[in-house]
CSV table of C-alpha atoms and ligand atoms in Angstrom, one decimal:
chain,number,residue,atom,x,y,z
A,1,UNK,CA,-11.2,-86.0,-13.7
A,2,UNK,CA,-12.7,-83.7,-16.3
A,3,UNK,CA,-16.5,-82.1,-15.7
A,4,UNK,CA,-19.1,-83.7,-18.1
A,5,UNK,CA,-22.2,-82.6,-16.6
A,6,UNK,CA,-22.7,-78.9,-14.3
A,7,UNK,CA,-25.6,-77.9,-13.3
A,8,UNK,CA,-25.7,-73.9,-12.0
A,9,UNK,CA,-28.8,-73.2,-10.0
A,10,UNK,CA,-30.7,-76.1,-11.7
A,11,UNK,CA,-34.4,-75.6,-10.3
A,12,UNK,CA,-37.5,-77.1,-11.7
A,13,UNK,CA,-41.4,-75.9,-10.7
A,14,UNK,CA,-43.6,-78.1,-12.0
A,15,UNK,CA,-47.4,-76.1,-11.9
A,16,UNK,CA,-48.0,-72.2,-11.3
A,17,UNK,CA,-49.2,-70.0,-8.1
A,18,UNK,CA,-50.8,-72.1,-5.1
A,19,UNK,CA,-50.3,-75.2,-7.1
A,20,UNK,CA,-46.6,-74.8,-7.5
A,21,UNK,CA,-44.2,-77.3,-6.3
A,22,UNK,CA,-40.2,-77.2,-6.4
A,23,UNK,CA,-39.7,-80.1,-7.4
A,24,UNK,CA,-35.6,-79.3,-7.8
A,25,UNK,CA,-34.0,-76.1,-5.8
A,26,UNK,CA,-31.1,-74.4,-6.7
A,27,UNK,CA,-29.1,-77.7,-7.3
A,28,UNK,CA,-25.4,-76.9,-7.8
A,29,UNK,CA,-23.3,-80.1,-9.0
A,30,UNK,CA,-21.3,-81.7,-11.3
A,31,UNK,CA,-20.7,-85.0,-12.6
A,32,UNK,CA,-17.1,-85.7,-13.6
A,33,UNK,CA,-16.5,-88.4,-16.8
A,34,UNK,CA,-15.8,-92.4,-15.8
A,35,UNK,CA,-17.5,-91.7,-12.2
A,36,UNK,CA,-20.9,-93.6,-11.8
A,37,UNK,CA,-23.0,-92.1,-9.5
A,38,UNK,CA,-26.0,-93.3,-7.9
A,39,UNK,CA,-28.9,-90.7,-6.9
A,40,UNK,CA,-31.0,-91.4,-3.8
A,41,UNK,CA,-33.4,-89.7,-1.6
A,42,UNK,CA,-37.2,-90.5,-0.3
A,43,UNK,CA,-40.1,-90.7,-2.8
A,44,UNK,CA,-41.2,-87.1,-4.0
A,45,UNK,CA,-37.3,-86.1,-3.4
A,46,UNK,CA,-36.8,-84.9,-7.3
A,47,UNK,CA,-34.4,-88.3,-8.3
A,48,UNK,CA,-36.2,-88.6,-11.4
A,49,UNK,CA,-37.0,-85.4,-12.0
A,50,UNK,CA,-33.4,-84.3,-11.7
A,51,UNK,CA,-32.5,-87.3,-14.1
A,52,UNK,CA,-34.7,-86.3,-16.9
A,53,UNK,CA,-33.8,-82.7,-16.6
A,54,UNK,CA,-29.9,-84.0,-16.8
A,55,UNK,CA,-30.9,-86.0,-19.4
A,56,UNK,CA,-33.1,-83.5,-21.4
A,57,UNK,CA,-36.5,-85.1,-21.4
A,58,UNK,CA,-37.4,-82.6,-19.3
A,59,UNK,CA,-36.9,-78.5,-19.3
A,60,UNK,CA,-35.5,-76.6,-16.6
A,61,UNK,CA,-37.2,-73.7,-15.1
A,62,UNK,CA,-34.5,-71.7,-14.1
A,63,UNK,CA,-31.2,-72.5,-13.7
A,64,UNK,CA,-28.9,-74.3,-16.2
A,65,UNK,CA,-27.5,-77.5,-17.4
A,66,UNK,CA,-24.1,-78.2,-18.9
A,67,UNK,CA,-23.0,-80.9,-21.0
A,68,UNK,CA,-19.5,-80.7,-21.9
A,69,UNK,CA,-20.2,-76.9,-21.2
A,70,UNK,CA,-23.2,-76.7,-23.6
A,71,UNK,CA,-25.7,-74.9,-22.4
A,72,UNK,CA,-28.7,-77.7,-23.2
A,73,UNK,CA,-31.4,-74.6,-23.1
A,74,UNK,CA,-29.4,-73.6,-26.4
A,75,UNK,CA,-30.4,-76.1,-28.4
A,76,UNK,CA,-33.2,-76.6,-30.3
A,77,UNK,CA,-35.3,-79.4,-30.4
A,78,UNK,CA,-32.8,-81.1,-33.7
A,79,UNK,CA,-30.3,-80.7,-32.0
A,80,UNK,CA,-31.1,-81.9,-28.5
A,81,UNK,CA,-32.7,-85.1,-30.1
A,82,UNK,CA,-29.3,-85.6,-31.8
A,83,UNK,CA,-27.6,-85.2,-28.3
A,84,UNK,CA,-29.8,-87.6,-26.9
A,85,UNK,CA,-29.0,-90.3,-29.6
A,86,UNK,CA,-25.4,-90.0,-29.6
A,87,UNK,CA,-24.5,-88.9,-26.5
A,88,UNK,CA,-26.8,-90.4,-23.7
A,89,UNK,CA,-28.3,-94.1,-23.3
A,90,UNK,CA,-30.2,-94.8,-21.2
A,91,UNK,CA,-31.6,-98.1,-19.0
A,92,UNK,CA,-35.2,-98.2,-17.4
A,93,UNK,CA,-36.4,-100.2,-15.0
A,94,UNK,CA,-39.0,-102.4,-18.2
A,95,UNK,CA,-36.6,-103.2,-20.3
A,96,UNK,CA,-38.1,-102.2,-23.5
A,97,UNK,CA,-36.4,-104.9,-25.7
A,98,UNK,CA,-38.1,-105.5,-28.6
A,99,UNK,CA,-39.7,-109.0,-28.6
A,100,UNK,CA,-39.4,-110.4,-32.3
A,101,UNK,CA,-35.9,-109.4,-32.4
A,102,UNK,CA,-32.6,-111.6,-31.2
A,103,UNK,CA,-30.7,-110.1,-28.7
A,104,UNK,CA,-27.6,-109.3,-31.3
A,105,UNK,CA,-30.1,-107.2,-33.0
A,106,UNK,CA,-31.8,-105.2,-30.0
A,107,UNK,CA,-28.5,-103.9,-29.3
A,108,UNK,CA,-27.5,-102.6,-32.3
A,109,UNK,CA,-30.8,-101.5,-33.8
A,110,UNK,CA,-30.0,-97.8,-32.1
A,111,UNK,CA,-27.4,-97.8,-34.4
A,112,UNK,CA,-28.6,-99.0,-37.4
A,113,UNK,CA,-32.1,-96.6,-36.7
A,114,UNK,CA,-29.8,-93.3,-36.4
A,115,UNK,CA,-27.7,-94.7,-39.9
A,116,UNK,CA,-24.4,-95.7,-38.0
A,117,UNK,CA,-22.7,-98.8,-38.6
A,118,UNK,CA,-21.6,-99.8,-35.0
A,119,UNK,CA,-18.1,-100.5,-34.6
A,120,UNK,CA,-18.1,-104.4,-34.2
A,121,UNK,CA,-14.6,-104.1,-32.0
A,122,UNK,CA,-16.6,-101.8,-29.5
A,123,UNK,CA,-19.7,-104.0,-29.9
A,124,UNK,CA,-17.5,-107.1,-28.9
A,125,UNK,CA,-16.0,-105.9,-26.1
A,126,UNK,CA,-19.1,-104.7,-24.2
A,127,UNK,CA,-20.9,-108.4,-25.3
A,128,UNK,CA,-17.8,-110.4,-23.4
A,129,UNK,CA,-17.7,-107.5,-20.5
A,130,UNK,CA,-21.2,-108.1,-20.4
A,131,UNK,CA,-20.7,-111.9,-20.5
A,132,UNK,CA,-23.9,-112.3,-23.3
A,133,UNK,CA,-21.9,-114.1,-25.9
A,134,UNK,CA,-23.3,-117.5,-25.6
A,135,UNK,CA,-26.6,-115.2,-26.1
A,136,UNK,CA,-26.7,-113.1,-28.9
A,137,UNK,CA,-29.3,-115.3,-30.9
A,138,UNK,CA,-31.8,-115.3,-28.3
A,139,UNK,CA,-35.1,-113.3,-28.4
A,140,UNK,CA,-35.7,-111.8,-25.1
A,141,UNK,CA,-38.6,-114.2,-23.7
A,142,UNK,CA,-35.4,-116.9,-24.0
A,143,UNK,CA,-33.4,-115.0,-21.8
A,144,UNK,CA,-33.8,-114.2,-17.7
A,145,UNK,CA,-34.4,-111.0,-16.2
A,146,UNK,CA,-30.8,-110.4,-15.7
A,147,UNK,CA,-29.7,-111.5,-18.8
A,148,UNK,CA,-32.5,-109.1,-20.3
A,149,UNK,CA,-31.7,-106.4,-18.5
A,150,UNK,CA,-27.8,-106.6,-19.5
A,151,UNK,CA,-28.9,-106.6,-23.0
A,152,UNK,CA,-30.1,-103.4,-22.7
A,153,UNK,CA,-27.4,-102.2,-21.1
A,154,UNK,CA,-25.5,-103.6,-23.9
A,155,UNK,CA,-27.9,-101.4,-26.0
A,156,UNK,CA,-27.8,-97.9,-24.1
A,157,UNK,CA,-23.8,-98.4,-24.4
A,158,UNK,CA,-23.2,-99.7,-28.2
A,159,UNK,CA,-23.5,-96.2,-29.6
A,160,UNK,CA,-21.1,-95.5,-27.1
A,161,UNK,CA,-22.3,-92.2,-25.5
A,162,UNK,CA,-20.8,-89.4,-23.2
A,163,UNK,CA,-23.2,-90.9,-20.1
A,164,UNK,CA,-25.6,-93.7,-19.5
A,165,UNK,CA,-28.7,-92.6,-17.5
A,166,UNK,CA,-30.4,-95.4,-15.3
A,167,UNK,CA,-33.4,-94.9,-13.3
A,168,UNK,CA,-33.9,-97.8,-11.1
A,169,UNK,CA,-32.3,-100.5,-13.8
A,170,UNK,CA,-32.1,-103.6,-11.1
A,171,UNK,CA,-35.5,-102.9,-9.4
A,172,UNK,CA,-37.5,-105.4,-11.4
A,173,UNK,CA,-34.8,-108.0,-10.6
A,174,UNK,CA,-34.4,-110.7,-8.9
A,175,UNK,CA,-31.3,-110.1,-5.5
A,176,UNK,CA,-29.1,-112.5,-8.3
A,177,UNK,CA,-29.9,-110.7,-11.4
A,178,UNK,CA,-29.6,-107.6,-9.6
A,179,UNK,CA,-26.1,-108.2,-8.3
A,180,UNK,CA,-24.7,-109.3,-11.9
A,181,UNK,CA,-26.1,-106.3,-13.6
A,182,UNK,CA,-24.5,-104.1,-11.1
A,183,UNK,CA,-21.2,-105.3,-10.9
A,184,UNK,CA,-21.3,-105.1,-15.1
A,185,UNK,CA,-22.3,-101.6,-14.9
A,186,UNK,CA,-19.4,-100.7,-12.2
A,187,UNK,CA,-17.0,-102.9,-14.7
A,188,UNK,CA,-17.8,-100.6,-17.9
A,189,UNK,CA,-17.0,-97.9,-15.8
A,190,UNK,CA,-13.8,-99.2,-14.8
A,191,UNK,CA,-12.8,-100.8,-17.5
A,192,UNK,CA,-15.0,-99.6,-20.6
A,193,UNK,CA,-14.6,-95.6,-19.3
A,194,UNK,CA,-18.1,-95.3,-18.8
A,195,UNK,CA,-19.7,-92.6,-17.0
A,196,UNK,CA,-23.2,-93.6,-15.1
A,197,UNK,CA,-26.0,-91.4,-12.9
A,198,UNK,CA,-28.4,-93.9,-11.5
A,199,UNK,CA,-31.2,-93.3,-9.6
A,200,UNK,CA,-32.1,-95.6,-7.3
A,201,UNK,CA,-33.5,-96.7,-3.8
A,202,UNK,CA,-31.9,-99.1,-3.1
A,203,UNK,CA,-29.0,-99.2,-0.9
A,204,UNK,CA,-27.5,-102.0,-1.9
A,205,UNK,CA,-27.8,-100.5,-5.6
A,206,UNK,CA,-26.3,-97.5,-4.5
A,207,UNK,CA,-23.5,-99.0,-2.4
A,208,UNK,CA,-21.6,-99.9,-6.0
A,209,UNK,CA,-21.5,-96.1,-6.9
A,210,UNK,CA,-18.5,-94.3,-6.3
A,211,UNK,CA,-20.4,-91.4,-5.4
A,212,UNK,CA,-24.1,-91.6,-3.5
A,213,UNK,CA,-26.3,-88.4,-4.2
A,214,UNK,CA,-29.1,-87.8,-1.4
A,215,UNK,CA,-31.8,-85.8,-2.5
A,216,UNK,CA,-34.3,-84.0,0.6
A,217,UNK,CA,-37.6,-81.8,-1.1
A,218,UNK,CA,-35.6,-80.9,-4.0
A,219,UNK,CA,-31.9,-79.9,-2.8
A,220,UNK,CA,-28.8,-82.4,-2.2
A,221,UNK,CA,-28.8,-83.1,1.7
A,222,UNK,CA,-25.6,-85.1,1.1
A,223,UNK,CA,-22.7,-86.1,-1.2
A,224,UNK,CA,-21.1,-88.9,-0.4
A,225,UNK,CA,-17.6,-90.2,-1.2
A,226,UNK,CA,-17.4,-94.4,-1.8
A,227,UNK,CA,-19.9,-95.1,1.0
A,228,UNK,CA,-20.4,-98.6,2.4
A,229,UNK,CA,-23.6,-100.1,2.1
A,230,UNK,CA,-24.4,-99.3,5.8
A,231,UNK,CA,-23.4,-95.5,5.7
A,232,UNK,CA,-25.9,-95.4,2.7
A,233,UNK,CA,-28.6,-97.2,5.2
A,234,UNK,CA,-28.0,-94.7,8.0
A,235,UNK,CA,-28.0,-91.9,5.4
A,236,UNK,CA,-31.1,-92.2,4.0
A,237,UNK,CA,-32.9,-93.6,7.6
A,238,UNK,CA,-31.7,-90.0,9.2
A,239,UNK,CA,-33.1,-88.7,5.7
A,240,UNK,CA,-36.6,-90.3,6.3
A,241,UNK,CA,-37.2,-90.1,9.7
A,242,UNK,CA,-36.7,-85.7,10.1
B,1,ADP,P1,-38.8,-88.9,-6.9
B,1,ADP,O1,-38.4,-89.5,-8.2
B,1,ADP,O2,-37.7,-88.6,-5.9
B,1,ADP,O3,-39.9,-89.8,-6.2
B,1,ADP,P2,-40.0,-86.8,-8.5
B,1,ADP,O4,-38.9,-86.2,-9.2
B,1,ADP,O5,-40.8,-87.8,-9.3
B,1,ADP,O6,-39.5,-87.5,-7.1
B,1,ADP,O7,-41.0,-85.7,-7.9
B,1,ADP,C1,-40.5,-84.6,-7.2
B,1,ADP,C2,-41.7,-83.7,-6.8
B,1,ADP,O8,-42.3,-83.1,-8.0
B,1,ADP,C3,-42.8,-84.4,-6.1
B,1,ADP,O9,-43.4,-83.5,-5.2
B,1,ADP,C4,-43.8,-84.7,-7.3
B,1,ADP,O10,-45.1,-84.8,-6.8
B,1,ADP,C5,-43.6,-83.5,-8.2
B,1,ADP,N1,-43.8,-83.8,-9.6
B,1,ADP,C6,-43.1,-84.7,-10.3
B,1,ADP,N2,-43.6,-84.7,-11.6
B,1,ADP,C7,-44.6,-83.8,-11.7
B,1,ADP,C8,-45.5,-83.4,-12.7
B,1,ADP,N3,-45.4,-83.9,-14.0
B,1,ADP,N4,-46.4,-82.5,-12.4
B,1,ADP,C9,-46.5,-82.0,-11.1
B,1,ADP,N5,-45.7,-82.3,-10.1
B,1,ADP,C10,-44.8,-83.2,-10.4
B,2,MG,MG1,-39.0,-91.3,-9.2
């Protein structure tokens, strides 16, 4: 599996002097293409700070991240905005559909706003993968939760970027809803070549990952290889209770 994502002593200290706080230590990892990985770890852990910081909302302090062995500190602010459009999508936990337009049309505005015509084959397949079709002209207050929330995964993929970042993308849904929307993102990983880092707290989420990142004040206490959802449970209970 090729590397998409290294980090090499990725740390991030948010404040200065007595007020400082590691927020990310050290963090050495990588994050190989068509792997979804789910990031876990108590609250205050660094999940989301680690997944802006991958995904370059956020600046490292020290440290460095690599995307496809670019250095992101080496861009400037053009260019990481470009990466950001054409490279990552991303899914939060609101949805952030627009309301006035259809669902067809919240997926490929991204497109459309960054002057790309989006390539209706590709478009197609992630609409039947995503089992929407029967949807498309819809405005989002027709649709459920789970159908919402797969539009706008439909959306974060139609541009077709490196890496989709989620940060907790099923916790407003839901235990239905929630287990549709995470078997479709598992299936555009195996079948669509997708590549996913999701933070989540969920164990359940977690347990579709290939690959279950735990998180303890800042460094990865554990890297697990296609855990079961019970291993994820005892994980992060032994996590909690130290
Ligand atoms: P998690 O997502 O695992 O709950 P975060 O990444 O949000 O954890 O936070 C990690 C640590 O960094 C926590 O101690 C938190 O208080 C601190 N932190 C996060 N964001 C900021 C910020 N903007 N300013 C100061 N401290 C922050
Ligand atoms: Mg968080």
């Amino acid at each position: 599996m090729s590397k998409l994502i290294e980090t090499i002593d990725l740390t991030k200290v948010y404040g200065e002097k007595e007020t400082a706080v590691t927020a990310l230590n050290s963090i050495n990892t990588t994050f190989n293409q068509n792997q979804f990985t789910a990031i876990m770890g108590p609250s205050g852990s660094g999940k989301s700070t680690l997944l802006h910081c991958l995904a370059g909302l956020d600046k490292v302090s020290s440290g460095s991240i690599l995307i496809k062995g670019v250095d992101l500190a080496s861009l400037n602010d053009k260019q990481l905005t470009k990466m950001r459009r054409d490279s990552f999508g991303f899914i939060f936990q609101a949805f952030n559909l627009i309301p006035t337009l259809t669902a067809e049309e919240n997926i490929t505005l991204p497109s459309s706003v960054a002057g790309k015509k989006p390539e209706q084959d590709w478009v197609e397949k992630i609409i039947n993968t995503m089992d929407i079709g029967d949807r498309l002209t819809h405005r989002p207050n027709e649709l459920s939760g789970g159908q919402q929330q797969r539009v706008a995964a439909a959306r974060a993929m139609a541009s077709k970027p490196e890496v989709i970042f989620a940060d907790e993308p099923s916790g407003n849904l839901d235990s239905k809803s929630s287990k549709e929307l995470l078997v479709f993102m598992k299936s555009i990983v195996s079948e669509l070549n997708q590549t996913i880092v999701m933070v989540t707290h969920d164990p359940y989420a977690a347990s579709f990952a290939e690959r279950v990142i735990m998180l303890k004040d800042g460094e990865i206490a554990n890297d697990l290889d296609n855990p079961t959802q019970e291993e994820i449970v005892s994980q992060v209970t032994s996590l909690t209770d130290i």
